Coordinates of C-alpha atoms and ligand atoms in Angstrom, one line a residue:
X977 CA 80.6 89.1 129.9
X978 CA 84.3 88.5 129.3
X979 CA 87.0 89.6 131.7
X980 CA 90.7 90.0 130.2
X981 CA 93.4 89.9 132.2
X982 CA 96.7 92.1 131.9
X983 CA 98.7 94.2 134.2
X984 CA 97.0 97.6 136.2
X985 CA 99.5 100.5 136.6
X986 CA 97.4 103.4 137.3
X987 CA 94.8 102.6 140.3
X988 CA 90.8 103.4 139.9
X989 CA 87.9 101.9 138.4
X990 CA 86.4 103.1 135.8
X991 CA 83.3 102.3 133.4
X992 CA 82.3 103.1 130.0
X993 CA 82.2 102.2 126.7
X994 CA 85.4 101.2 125.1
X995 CA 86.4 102.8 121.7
X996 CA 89.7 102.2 120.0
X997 CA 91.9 105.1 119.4
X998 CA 92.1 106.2 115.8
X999 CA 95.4 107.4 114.8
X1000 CA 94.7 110.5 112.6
X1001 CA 98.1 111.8 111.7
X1002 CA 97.6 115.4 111.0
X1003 CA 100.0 115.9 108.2
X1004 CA 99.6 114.9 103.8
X1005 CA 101.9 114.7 101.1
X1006 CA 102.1 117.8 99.1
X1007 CA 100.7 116.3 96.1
X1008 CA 99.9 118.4 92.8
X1009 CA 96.5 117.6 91.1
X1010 CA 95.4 118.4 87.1
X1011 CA 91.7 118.8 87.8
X1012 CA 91.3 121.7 90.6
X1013 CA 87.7 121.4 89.9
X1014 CA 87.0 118.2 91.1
X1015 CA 89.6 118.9 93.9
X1016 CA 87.2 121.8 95.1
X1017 CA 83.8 119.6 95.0
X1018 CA 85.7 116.8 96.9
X1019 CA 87.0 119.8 99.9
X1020 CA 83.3 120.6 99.7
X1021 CA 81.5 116.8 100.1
X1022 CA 84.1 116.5 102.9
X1023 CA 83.4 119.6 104.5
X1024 CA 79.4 119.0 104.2
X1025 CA 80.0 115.5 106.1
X1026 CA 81.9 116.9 108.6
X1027 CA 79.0 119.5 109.1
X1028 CA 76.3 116.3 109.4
X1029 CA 78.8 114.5 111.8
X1030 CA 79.5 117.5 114.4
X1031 CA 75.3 118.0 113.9
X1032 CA 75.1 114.6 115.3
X1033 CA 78.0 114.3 118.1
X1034 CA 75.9 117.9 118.9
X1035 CA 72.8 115.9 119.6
X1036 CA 73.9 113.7 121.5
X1037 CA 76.2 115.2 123.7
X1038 CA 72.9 117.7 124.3
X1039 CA 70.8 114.4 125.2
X1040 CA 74.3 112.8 127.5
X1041 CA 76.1 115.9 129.1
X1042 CA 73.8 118.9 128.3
X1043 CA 73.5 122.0 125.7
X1044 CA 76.8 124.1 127.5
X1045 CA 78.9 121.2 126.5
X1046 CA 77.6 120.7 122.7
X1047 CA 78.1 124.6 122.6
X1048 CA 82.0 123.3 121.3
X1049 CA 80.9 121.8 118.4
X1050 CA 78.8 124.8 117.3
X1051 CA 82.2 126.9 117.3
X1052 CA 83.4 124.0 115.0
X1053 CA 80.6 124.5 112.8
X1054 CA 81.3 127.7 112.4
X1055 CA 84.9 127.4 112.4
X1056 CA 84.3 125.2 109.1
X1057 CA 82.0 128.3 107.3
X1058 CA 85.0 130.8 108.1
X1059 CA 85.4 132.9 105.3
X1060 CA 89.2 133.0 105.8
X1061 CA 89.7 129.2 106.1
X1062 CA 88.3 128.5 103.3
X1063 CA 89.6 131.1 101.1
X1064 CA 92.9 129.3 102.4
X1065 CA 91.5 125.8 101.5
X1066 CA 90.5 126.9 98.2
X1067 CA 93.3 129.3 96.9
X1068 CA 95.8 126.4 98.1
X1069 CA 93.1 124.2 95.8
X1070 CA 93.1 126.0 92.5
X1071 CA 95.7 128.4 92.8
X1072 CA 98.8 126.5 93.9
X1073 CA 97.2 123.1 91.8
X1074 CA 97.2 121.0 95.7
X1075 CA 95.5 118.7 96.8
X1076 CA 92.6 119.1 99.1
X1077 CA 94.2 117.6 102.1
X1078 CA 97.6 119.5 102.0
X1079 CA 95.1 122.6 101.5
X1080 CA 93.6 121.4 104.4
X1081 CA 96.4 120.1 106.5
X1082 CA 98.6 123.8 105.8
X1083 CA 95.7 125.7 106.3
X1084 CA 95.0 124.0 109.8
X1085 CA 98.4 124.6 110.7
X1086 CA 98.6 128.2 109.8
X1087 CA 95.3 129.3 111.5
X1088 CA 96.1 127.6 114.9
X1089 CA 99.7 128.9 114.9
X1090 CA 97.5 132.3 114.7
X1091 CA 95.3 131.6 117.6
X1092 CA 98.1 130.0 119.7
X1093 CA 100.3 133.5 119.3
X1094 CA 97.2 135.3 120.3
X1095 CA 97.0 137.2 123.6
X1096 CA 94.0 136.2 124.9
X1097 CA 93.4 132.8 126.7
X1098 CA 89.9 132.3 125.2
X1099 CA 91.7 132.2 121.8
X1100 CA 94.5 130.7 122.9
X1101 CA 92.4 127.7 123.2
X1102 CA 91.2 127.8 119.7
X1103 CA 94.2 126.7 118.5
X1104 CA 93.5 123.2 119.2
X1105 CA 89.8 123.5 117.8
X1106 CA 91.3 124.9 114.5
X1107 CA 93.4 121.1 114.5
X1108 CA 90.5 119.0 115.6
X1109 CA 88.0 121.2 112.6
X1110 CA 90.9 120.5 110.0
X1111 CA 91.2 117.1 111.4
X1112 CA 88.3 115.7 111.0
X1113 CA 88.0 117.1 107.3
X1114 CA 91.6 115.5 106.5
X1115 CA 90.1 112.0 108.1
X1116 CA 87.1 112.6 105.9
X1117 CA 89.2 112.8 102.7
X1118 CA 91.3 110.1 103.8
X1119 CA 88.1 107.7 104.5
X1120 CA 88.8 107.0 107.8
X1121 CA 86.9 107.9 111.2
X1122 CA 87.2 110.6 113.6
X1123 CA 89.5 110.1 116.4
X1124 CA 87.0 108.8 119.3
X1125 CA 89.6 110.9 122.0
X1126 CA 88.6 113.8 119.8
X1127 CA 84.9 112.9 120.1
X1128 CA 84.4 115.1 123.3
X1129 CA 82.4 112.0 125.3
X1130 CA 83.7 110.0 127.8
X1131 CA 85.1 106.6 126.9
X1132 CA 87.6 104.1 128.1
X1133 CA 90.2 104.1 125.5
X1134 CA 92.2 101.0 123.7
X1135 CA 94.9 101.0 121.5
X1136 CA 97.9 98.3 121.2
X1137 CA 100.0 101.6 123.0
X1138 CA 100.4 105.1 123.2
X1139 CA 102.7 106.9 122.4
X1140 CA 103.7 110.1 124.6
X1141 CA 103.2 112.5 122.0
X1142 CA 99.8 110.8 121.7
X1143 CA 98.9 111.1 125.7
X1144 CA 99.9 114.6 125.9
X1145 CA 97.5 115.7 122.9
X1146 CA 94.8 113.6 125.0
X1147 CA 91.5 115.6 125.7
X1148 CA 91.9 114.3 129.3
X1149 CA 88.0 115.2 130.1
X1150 CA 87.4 112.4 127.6
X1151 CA 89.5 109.6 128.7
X1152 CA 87.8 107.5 131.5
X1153 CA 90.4 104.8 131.6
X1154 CA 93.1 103.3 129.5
X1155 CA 93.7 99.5 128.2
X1156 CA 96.5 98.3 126.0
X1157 CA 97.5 95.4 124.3
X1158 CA 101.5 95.7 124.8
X1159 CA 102.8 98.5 127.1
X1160 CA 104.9 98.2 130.5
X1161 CA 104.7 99.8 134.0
X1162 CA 107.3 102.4 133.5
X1163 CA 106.3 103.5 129.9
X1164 CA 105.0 106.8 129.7
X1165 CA 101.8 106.3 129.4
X1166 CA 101.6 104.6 132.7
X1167 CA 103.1 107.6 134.1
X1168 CA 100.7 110.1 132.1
X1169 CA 97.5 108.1 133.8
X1170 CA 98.7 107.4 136.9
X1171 CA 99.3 111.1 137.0
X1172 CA 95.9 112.1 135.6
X1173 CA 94.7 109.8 137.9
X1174 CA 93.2 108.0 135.2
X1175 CA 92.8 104.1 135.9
X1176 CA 95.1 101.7 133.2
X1177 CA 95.4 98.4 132.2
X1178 CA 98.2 97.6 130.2
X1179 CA 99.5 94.4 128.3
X1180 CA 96.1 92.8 127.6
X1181 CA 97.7 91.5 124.6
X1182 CA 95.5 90.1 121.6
X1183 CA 92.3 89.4 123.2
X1184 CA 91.5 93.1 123.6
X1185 CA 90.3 92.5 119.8
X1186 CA 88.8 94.9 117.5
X1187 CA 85.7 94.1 117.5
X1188 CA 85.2 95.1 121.4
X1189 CA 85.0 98.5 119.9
X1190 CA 81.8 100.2 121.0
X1191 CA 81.2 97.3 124.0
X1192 CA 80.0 98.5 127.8
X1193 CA 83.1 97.8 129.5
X1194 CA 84.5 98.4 133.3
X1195 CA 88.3 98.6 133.6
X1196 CA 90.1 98.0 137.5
X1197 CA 93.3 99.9 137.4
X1198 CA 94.5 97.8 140.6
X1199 CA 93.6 94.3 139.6
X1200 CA 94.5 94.8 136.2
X1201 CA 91.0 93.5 134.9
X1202 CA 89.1 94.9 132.3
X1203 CA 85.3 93.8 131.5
X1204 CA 83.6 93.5 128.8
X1205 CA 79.7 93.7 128.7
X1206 CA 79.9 93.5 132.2
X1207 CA 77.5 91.1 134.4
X1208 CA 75.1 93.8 136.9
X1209 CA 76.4 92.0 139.4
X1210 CA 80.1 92.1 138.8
X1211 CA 79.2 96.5 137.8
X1212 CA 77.5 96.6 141.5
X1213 CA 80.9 94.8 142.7
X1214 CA 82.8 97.1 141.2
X1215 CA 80.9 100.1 142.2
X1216 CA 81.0 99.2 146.0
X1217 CA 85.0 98.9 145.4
X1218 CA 84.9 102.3 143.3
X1219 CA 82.7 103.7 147.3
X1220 CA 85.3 102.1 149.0
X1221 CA 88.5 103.8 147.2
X1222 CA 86.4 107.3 147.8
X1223 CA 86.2 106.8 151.7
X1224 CA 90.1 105.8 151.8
X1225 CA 90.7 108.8 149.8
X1226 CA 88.7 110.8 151.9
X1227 CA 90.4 109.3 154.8
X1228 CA 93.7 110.7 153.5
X1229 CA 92.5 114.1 154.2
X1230 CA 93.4 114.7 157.6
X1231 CA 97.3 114.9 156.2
X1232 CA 96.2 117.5 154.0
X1233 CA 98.3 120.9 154.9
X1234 CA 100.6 119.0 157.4
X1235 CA 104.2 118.6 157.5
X1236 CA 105.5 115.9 156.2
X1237 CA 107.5 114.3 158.9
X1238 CA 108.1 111.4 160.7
X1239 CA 106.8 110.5 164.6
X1240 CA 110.7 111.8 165.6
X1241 CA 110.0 115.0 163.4
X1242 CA 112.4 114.3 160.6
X1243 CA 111.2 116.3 157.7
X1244 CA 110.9 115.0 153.9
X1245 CA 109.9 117.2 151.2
X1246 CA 107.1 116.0 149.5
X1247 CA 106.8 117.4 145.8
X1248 CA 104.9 116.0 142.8
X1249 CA 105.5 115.4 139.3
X1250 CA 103.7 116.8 136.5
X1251 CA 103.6 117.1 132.8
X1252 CA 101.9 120.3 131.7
X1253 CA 100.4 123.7 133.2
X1254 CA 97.2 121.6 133.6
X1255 CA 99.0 119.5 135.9
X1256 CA 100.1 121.7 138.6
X1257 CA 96.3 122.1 139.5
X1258 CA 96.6 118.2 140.0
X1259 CA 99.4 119.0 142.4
X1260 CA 97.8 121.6 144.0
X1261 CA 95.1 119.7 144.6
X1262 CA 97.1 116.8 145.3
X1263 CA 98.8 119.1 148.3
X1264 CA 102.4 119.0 146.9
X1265 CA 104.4 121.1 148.6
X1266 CA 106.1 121.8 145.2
X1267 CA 107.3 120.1 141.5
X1268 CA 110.1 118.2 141.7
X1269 CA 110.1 117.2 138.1
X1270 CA 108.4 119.8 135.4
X1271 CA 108.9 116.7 132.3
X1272 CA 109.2 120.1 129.9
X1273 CA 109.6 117.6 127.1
X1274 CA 105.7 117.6 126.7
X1275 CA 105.6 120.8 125.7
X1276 CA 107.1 119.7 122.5
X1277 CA 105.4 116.6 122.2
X1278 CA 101.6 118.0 122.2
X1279 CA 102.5 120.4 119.0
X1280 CA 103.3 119.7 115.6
X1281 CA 106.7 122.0 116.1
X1282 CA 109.1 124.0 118.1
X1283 CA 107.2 125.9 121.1
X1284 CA 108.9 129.1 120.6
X1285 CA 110.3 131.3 123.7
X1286 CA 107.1 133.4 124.5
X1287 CA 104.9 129.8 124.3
X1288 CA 107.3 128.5 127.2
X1289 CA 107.2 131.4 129.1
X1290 CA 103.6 131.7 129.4
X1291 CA 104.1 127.6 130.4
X1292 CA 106.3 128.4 132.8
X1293 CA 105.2 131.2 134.2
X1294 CA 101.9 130.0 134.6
X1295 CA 102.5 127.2 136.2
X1296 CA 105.5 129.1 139.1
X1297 CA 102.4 131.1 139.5
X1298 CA 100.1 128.1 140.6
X1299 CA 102.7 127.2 143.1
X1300 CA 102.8 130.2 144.8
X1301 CA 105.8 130.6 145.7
X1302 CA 106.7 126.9 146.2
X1303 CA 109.6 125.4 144.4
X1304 CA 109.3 124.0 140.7
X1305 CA 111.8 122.1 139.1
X1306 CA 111.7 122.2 135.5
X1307 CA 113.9 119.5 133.7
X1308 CA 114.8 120.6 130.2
X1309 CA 113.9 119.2 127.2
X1310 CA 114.2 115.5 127.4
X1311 CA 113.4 113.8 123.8
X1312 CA 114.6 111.5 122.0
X1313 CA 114.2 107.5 123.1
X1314 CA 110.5 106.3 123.1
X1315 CA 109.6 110.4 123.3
X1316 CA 109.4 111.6 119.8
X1317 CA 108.7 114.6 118.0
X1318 CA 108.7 114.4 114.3
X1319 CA 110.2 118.3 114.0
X1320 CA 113.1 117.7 115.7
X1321 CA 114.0 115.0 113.0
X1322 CA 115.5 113.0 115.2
X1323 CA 118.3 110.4 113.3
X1324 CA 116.5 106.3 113.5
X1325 CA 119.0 104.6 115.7
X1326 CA 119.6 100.6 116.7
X1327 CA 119.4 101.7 120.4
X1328 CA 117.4 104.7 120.9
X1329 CA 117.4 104.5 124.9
X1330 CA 121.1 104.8 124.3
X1331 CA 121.7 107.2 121.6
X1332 CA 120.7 110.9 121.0
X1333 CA 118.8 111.5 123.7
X1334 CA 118.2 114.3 126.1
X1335 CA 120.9 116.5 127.3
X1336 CA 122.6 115.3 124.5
X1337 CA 120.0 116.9 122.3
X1338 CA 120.4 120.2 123.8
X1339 CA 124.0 120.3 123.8
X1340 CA 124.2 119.6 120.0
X1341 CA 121.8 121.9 119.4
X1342 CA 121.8 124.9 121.8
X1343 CA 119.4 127.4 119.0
X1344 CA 116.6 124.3 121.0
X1345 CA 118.2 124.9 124.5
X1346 CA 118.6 128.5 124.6
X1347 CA 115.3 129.5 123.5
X1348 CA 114.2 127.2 126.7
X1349 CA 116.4 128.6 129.1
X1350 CA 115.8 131.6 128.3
X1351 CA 111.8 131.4 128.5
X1352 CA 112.7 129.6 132.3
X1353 CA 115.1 132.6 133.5
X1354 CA 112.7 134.8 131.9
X1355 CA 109.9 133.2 134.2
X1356 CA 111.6 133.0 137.0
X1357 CA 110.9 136.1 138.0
X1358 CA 106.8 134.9 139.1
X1359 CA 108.2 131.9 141.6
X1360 CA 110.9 129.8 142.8
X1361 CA 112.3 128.3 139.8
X1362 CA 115.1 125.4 139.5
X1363 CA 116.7 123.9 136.4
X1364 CA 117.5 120.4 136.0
X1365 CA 119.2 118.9 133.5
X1366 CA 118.3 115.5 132.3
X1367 CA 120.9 112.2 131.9
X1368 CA 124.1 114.0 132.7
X1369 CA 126.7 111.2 132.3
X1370 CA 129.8 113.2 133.2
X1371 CA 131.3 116.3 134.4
X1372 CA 131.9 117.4 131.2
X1373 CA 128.4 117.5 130.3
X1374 CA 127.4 119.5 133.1
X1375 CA 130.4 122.1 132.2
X1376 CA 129.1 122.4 129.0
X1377 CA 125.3 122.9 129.9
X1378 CA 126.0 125.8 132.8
X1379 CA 128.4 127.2 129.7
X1380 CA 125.3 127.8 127.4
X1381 CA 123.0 128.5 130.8
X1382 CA 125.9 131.5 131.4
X1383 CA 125.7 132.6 127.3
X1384 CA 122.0 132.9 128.2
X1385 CA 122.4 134.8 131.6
X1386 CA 124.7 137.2 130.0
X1387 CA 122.6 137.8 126.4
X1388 CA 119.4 138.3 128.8
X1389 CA 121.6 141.0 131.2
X1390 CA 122.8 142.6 127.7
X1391 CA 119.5 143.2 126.6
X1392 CA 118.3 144.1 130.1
X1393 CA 115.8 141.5 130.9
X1394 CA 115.4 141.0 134.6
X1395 CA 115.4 137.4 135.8
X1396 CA 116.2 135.8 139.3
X1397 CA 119.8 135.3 139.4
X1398 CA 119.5 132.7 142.2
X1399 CA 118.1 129.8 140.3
X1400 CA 119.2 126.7 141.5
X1401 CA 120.9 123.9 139.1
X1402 CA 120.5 120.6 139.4
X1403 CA 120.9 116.6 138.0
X1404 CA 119.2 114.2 137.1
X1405 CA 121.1 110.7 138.3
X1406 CA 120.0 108.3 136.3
X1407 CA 122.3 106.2 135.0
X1408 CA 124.9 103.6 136.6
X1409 CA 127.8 105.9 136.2
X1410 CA 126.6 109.1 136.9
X1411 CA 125.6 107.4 140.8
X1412 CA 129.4 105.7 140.6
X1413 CA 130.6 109.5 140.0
X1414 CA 128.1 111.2 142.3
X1415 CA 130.8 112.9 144.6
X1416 CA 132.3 114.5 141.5
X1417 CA 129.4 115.6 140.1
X1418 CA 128.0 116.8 143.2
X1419 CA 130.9 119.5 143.6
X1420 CA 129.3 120.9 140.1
X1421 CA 125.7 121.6 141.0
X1422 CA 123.0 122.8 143.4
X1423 CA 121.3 119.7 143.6
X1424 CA 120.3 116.2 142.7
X1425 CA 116.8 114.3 141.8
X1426 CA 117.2 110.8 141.1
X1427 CA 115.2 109.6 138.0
X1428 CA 114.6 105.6 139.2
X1429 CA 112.6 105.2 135.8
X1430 CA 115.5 105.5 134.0
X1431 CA 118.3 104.1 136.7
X1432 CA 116.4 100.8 136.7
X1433 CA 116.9 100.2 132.9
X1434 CA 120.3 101.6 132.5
X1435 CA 121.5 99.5 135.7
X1436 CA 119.2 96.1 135.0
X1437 CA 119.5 96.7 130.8
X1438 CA 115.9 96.0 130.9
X1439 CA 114.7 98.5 128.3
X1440 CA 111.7 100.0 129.9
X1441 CA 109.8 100.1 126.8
X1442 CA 109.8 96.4 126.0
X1443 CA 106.9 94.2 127.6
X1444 CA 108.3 90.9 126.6
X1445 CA 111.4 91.4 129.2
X1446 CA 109.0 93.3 132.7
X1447 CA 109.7 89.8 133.5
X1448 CA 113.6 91.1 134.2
X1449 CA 112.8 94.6 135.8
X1450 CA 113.1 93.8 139.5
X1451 CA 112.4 97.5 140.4
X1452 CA 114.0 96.3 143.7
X1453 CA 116.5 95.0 143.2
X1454 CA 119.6 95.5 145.6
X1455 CA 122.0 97.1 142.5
X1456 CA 119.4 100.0 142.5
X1457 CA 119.1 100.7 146.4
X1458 CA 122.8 100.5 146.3
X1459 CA 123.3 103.5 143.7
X1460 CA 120.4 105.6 145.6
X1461 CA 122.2 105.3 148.8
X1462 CA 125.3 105.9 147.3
X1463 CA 124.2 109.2 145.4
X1464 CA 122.6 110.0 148.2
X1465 CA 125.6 110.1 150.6
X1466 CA 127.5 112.1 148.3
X1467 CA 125.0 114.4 148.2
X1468 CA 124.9 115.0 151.7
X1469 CA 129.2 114.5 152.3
X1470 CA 128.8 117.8 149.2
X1471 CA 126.3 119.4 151.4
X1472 CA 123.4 119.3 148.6
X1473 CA 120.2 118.2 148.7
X1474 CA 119.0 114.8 147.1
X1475 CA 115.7 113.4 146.1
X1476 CA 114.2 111.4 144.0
X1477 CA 111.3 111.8 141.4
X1478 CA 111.0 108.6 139.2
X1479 CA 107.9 105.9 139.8
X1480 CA 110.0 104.5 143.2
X1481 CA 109.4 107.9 145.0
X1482 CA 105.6 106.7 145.1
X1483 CA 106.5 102.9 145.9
X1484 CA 105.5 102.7 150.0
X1485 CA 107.2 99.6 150.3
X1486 CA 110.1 101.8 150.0
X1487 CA 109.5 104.9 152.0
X1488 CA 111.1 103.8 155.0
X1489 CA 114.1 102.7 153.4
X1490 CA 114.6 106.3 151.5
X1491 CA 113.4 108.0 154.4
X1492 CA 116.4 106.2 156.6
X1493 CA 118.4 106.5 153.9
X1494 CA 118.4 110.5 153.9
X1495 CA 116.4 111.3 150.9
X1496 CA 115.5 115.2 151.0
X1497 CA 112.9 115.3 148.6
X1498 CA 110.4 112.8 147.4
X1499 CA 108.6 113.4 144.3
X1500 CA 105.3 111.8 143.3
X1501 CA 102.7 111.4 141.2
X1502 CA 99.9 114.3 142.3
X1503 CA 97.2 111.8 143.4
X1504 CA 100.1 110.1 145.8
X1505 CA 101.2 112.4 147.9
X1506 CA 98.4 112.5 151.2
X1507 CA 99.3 108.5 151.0
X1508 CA 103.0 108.7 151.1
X1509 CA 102.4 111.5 153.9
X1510 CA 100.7 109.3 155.7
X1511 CA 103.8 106.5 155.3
X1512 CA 105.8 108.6 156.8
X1513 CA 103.4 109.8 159.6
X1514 CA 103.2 106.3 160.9
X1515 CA 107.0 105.8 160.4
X1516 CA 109.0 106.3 164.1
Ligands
PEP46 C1 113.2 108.8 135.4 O1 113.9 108.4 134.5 O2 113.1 108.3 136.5 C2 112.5 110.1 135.2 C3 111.9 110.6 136.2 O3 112.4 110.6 134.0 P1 111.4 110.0 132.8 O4 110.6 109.0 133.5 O5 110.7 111.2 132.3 O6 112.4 109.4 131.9
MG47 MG1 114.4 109.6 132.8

């Protein structure tokens, strides 16, 4: 047994096997070949292995999980005989002189844009099966593995990072736990697990070697220790702890459905953060009583380009429709930074946190912004919708944002598409001078949300990405209260809500303090919110 130590952000035990994540980039160089022959036999020894390897993964996920879930990698068998893949495949082959894996690559692309722009949810879904099929031919060619998060069985996964394109293509019924060698406690993956409720470990630095691939290991998401080839003893420890979590959680369930308010009734709303449609279930069952922060952005990141307006309707609309009726702030698009998609061709920059980033995206480009405003109006109709836009600096930039929101409102009224006319529109405060400026930008807007992720870096210049400074991010540190207070009383001197949805929200230590301080809204990670209920239950 070994035990490596790094730093846990995302609470839990968990225990598995660990398996390194493969990077399969699904894309090839459009290269043109002189024997399409030899091309063809090579598509077709790939294709037979990947036949032989989805016959095996079938047999043992039959012998680990049972038959209903190996049924999925019968549909990719068959998915790899379809007569109108590999017509693509081939005619791409010997037609256009290609190689096999742009053949493979376009023709992956084309059939799951098909399924995804079906109607139907069942083949909806397909669209990602198409990817992982062509995938694992493409990794064939290359020589390389299969992506183990693709492999459909439950492992604790390692990598030196993730990246948050990477997280939000995770099948999250695989993922048991997550270790990294570099990483820090505000990254995004930290904030995808601790949202998934999945346990982390990040920053175990060198010795979580290669050759731990394939070990028994047992990760604690609170301690920060991962185990290798664990001891029985230390598995049965860890087991009790695993019981002991279960009854505290259970515990929590008496706040379940109850206000959230203090012993002298002062009321807090208590909203959660999520991700993707998938998540609101996790707030639902979390007991959110709403989304204070919809990060849109992830919509682009798990697709290899632009969701178009009917994909983020549906997104949209499905998840106002989860909440029944209880608020949902979606933030729009918010790439750039550590965040990247490789459609949006985004310029390389010396200082990405500071440069093109955000609303600063959407404002140079409002073909990107419009399509998303309009697929929120359009939703807006099936729940209570708000719109928040993300690192407003300025006054200027909000003026300029509710100018494209009103070209949208009047293009949608034109072509007489209802929506809710009523949507709130909010800020994100997240820098130092948008908090200095709060009273001025408060006169401009319906409401404010306070992104601490971001505030802490901007205000301490510790760059939230960069492990080898966590050593400067003193999330408490007195500048930060300082600007949350301040926003805050502007907020209320403007008569406008104000709350706050970055990692802080969820930081008890704090509750009281924001809770004094006259925070309207607290938004949290799903799997938080009975706990911070109960911190402000107990608070006088
Ligand atoms: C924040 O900056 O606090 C925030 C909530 O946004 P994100 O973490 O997505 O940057
Ligand atoms: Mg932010």
């Amino acid at each position: 047994m070994a035990i490596l130590q790094g730093k846990g952000v995302s609470g839990g035990i968990a225990v598995g096997r660990l398996e390194f994540f493969v990077r399969s980039y699904f894309a090839a160089e459009r290269e043109t070949i002189k024997d399409a022959d030899a091309e063809l036999i090579r598509f077709e020894t790939a294709r037979k292995t990947a036949e032989e390897q989805l016959d095996q993964l079938s047999a043992m996920t039959v012998g680990r999980l049972g038959k209903e879930n190996a049924e999925l990698f019968n549909v990719h068998k068959m998915m790899l005989k379809d007569e109108d893949f590999l017509d693509s495949v081939t005619g791409i082959i010997s037609e256009e002189k290609l190689c096999a894996e742009y053949a493979v690559v376009e023709t992956g692309k084309r059939f799951s844009n098909d399924f995804a722009e079906m109607d139907d949810d069942y083949m909806k879904e397909r669209a990602a099966d198409v990817l992982d099929v062509a995938g694992r031919v493409l990794s064939i060619l290359n020589g390389g593995q299969q992506n183990v998060s693709q492999n459909r069985e439950p492992v604790i996964l390692a990598s030196d990072d993730f990246s948050p394109s990477e997280t939000a293509q995770f099948d999250r019924s695989t993922v048991l736990g997550l270790a990294t060698r570099q990483g820090s406690g505000n990254s995004h993956t930290a904030i995808f697990a601790r949202t998934m409720g999945i346990p982390a470990v990040i920053g175990l630095g060198a010795s979580l070697a290669p050759d731990l691939a394939h070990t028994p290991a047992a990760l604690d998401g609170d301690t920060g220790q991962l185990y290798t080839d664990p001891k029985p003893a230390v598995l049965s420890e860890l087991k009790k702890k695993q019981a002991k979590l279960q009854v505290e959680i259970q515990s929590l369930e008496r706040f379940r459905g109850k206000p959230t308010e203090t012993k002298s009734g002062r009321a807090v709303r208590l909203f959660a953060n999520i991700g993707s449609v998938a998540d609101a279930d996790a707030a639902v069952l979390g007991d959110a009583e709403g989304i204070g922060l919809f990060r849109s952005e992830f919509l682009y990141l798990e697709r290899g380009d632009y969701p178009d307006e009917q994909i983020q309707y549906e997104a949209y609309r499905r998840t106002l429709e989860k909440m029944k009726g209880k608020q949902v702030i979606i933030r729009t698009l918010d790439i750039g930074a550590d965040k990247q998609a490789a459609y949006f061709k985004l310029p390389a920059e010396e200082n990405p946190a500071l440069g093109f980033r955000a609303i600063r995206i959407c404002l140079a480009r409002p073909e990107v912004f419009k399509t998303q405003l309009r697929a929120i109006y359009r939703a807006s109709l099936y729940g209570n919708a708000a719109i928040m836009f993300p690192l407003i600096n300025s006054v200027h930039d909000i003026r300029r944002a509710k100018k494209i929101v009103e070209e949208v409102r009047r293009d949608l009224d034109a072509e007489q598409t209802a929506f809710d006319r009523s949507v709130p529109i909010g800020i994100m405060i997240e820098t130092p001078a948008a908090a200095i400026i709060s009273d001025l930008l408060a006169r401009e807007v319906d409401f404010f949300s306070i992104g601490t992720n971001d505030l802490t870096q901007y205000t301490l210049a510790v760059d939230r990405q960069n492990e080898s400074i966590q050593g400067y991010c003193d999330i408490h540190h007195e500048a930060i209260l300082r600007l949350i207070r301040m926003t805050v009383e502007n907020a209320r001197k403007a008569g406008i809500p104000a709350g706050i949805c970055g990692s802080l929200a969820a930081d008890p230590a704090l509750t009281q303090t924001f809770v004094e301080m006259g925070v309207d809204e607290l938004s949290v990670v799903p799997s938080a919110v009975l706990r911070i209920r109960r911190t402000i239950a107990e608070m006088e």
